[in-house]
Backbone as CSV, one residue per row, in Angstrom:
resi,resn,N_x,N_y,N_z,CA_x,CA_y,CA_z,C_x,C_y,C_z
1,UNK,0.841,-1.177,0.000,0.000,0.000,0.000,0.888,1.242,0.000
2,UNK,0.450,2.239,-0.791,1.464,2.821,-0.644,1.250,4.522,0.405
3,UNK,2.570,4.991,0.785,2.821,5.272,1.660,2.990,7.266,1.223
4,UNK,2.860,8.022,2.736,3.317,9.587,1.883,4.819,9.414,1.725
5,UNK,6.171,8.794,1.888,7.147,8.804,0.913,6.816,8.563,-0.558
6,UNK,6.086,7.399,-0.532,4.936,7.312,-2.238,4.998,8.498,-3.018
7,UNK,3.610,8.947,-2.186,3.397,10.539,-2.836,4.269,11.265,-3.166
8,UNK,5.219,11.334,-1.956,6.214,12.579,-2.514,6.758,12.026,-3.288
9,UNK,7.673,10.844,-3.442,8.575,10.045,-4.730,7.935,10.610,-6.107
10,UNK,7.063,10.021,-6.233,6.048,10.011,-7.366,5.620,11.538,-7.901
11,UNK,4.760,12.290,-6.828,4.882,13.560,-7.272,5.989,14.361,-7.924
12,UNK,7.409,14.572,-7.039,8.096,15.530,-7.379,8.750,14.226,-8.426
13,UNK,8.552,13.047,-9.219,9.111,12.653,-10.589,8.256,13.435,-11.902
14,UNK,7.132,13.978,-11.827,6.100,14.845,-12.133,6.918,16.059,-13.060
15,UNK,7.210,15.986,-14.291,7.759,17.344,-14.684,7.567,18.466,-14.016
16,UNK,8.838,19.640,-13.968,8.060,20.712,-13.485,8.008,20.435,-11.609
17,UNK,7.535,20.026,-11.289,6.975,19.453,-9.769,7.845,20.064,-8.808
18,UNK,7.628,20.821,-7.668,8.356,21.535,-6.456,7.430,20.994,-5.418
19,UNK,7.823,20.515,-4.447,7.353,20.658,-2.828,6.984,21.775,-2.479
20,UNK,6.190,22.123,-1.427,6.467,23.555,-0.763,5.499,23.371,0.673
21,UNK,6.076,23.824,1.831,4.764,23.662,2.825,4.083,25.039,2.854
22,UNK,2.816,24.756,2.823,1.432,25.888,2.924,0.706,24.803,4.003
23,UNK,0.019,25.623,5.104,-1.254,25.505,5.586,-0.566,24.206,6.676
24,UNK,0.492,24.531,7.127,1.374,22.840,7.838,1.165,21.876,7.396
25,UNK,1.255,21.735,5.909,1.486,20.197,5.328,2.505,20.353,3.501
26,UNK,2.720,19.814,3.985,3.542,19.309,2.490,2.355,19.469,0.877
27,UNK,2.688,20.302,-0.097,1.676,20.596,-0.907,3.297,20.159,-2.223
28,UNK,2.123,20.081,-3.473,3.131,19.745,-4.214,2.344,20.854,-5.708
29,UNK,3.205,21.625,-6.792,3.440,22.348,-7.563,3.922,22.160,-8.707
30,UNK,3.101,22.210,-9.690,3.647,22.289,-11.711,3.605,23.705,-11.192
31,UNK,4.339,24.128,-11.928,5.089,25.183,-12.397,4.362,26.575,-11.106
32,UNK,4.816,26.282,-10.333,4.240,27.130,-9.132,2.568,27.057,-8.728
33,UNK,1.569,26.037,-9.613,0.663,25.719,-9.231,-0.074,24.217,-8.603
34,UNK,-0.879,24.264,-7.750,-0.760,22.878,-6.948,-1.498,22.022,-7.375
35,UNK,-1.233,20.877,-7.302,-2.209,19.762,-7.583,-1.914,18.671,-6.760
36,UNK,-1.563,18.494,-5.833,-1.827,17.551,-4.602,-1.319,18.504,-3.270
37,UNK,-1.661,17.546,-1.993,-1.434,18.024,-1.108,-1.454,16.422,-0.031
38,UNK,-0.688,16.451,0.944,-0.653,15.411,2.268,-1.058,16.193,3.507
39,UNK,-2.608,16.374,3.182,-2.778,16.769,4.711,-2.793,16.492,6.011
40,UNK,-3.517,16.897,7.256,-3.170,15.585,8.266,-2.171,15.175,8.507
41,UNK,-2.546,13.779,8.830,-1.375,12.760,9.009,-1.172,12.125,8.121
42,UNK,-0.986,12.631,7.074,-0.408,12.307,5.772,-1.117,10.712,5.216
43,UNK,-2.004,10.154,5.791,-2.955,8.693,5.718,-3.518,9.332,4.187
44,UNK,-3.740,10.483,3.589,-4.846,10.417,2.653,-3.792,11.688,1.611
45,UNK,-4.390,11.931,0.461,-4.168,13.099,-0.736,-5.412,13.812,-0.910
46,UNK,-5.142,15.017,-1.029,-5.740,15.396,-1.660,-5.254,16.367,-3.168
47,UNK,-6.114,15.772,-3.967,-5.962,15.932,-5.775,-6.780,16.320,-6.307
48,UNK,-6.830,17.072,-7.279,-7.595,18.164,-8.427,-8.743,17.155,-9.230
49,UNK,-9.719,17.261,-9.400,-10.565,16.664,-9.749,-11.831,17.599,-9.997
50,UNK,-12.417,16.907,-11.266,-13.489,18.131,-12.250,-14.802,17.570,-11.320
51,UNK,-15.538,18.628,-10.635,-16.585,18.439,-9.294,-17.448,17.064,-9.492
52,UNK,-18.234,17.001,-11.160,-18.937,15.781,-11.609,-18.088,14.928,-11.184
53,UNK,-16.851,14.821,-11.627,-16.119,13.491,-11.767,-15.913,13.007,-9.900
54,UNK,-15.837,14.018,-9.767,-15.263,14.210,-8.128,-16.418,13.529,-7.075
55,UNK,-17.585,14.390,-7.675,-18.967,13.016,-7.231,-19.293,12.448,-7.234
56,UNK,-18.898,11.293,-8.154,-19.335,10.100,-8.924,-18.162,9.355,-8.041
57,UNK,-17.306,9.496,-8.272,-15.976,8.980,-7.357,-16.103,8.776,-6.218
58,UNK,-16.848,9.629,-5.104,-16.681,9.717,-3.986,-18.170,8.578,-3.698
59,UNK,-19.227,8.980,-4.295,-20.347,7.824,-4.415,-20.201,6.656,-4.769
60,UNK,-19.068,6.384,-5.975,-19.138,4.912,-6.267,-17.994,4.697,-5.403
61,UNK,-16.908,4.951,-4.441,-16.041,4.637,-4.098,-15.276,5.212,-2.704
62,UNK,-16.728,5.077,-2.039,-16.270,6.019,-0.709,-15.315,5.496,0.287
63,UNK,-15.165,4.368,-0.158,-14.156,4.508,1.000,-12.931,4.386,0.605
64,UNK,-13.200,5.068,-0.583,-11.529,5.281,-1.421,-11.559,7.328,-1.213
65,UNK,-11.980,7.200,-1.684,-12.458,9.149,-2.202,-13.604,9.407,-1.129
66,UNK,-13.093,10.909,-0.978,-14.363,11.700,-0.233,-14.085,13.218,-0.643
67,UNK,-15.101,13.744,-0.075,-14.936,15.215,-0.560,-14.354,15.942,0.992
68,UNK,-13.904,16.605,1.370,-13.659,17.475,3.020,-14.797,18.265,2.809
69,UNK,-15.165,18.804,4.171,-16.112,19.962,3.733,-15.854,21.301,3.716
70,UNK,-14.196,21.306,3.758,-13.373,22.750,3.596,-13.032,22.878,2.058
71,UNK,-13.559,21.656,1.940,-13.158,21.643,0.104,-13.894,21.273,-1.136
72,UNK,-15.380,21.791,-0.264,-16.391,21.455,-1.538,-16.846,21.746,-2.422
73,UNK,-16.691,23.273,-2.381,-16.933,24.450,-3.202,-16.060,24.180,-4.358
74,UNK,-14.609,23.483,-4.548,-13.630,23.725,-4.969,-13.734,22.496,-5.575
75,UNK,-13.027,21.955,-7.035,-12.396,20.939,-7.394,-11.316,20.068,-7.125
76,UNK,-11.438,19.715,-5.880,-10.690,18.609,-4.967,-11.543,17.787,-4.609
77,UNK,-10.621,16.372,-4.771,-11.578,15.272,-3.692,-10.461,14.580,-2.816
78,UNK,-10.230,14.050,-2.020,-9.138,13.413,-1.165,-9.368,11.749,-1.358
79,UNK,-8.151,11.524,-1.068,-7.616,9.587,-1.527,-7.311,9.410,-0.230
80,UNK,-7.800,8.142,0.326,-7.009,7.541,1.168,-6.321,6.560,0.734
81,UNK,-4.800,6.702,1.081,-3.654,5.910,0.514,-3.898,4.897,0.889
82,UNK,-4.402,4.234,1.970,-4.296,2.913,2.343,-5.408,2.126,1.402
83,UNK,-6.600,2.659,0.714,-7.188,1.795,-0.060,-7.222,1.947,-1.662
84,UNK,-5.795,2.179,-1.818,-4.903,2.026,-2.831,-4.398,0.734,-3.395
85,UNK,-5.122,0.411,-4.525,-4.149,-0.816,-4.940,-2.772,-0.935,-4.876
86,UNK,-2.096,-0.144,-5.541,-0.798,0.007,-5.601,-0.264,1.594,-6.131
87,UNK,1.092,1.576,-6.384,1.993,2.587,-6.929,1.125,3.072,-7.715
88,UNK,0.859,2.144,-8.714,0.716,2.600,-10.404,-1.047,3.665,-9.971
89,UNK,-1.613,2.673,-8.901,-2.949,3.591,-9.300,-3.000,4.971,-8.423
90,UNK,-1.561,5.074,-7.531,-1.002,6.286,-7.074,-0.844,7.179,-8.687
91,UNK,0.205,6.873,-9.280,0.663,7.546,-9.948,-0.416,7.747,-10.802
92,UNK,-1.319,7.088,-11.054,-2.289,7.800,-11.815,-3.392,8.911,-11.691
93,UNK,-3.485,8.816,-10.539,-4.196,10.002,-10.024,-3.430,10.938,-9.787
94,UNK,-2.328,10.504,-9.356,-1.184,11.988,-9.151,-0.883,12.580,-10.713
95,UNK,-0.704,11.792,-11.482,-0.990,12.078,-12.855,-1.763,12.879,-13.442
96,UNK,-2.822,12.801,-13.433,-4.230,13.403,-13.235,-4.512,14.351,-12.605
97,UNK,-4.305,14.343,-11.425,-3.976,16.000,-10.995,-2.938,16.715,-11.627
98,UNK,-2.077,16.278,-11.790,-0.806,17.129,-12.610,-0.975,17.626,-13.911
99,UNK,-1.735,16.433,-14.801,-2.433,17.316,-16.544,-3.517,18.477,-15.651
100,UNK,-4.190,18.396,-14.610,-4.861,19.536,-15.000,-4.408,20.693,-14.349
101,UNK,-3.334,21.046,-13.319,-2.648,21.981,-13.305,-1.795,22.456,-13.871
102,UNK,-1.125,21.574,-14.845,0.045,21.895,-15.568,-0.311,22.782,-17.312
103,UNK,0.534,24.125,-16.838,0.517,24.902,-18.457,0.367,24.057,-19.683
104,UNK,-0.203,24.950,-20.411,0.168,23.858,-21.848,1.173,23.857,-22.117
105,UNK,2.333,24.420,-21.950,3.824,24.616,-22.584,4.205,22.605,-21.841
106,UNK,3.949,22.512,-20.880,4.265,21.100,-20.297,3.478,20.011,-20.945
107,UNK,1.997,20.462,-21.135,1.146,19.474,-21.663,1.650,19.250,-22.700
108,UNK,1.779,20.282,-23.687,2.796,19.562,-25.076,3.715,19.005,-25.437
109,UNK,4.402,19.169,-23.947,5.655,18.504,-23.407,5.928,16.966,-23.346
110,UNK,4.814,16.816,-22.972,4.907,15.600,-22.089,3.065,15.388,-22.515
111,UNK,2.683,14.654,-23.716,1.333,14.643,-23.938,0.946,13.652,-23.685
112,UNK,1.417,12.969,-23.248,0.660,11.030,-23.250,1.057,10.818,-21.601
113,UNK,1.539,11.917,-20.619,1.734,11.850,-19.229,0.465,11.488,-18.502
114,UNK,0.317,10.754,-17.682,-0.834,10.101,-16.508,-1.939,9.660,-18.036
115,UNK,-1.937,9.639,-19.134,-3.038,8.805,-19.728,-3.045,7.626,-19.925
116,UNK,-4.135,6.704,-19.867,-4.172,5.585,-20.100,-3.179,5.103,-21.042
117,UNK,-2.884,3.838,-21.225,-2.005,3.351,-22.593,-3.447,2.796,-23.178
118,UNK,-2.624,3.429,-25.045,-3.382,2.602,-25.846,-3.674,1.350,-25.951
119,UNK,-4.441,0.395,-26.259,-4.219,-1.125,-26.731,-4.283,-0.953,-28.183
């Protein structure tokens, strides 16, 4: 299961990607903008997510995803790491938060970053 060394590993491999602490927790940054965060006791993420998608997620999969209620207004939903399959489905959501904070100068960069593979 993976762990907040996880997160951070994984995040700052993230083009672009800086650490920074805001708000007493470890937040993570494309190009000076955020798309995850280890709040708490670092047990959960929270990641950028489009509100629909963010609801559907948290309904079909609550005890993976939830919304905070400091963060509802907003396009975030939070992960708990422990009901994480593995790395990869870390990195995909960290992925995923990262295309949607990241400039296009990166997106063009790096265009096939956190997407599915073709078959």
């Amino acid at each position: 299961m993976p762990d907040a060394e996880d997160v951070r590993r994984i995040a700052l491999s993230l083009p672009d990607t800086t650490e920074k602490i805001a708000w007493s927790m470890p937040t993570f940054r494309v190009a000076g903008k955020m798309f995850a965060t280890l709040p708490e006791d670092e047990t959960s993420i929270a990641v950028r997510c489009p509100k629909e998608e963010r609801d559907e997620l948290a309904l079909a999969e609550p005890g993976k995803f939830w919304i905070a209620d400091h963060e509802a207004q907003f396009a975030w939903v939070r992960v708990r790491l422990t009901a994480l399959e593995d790395e990869d489905e870390l990195r995909d959501i960290l992925a995923d938060s990262w295309r949607q904070a990241a400039p296009a100068r990166l997106l063009e960069a790096y265009p096939r970053l956190g997407l599915p593979p073709q078959g």
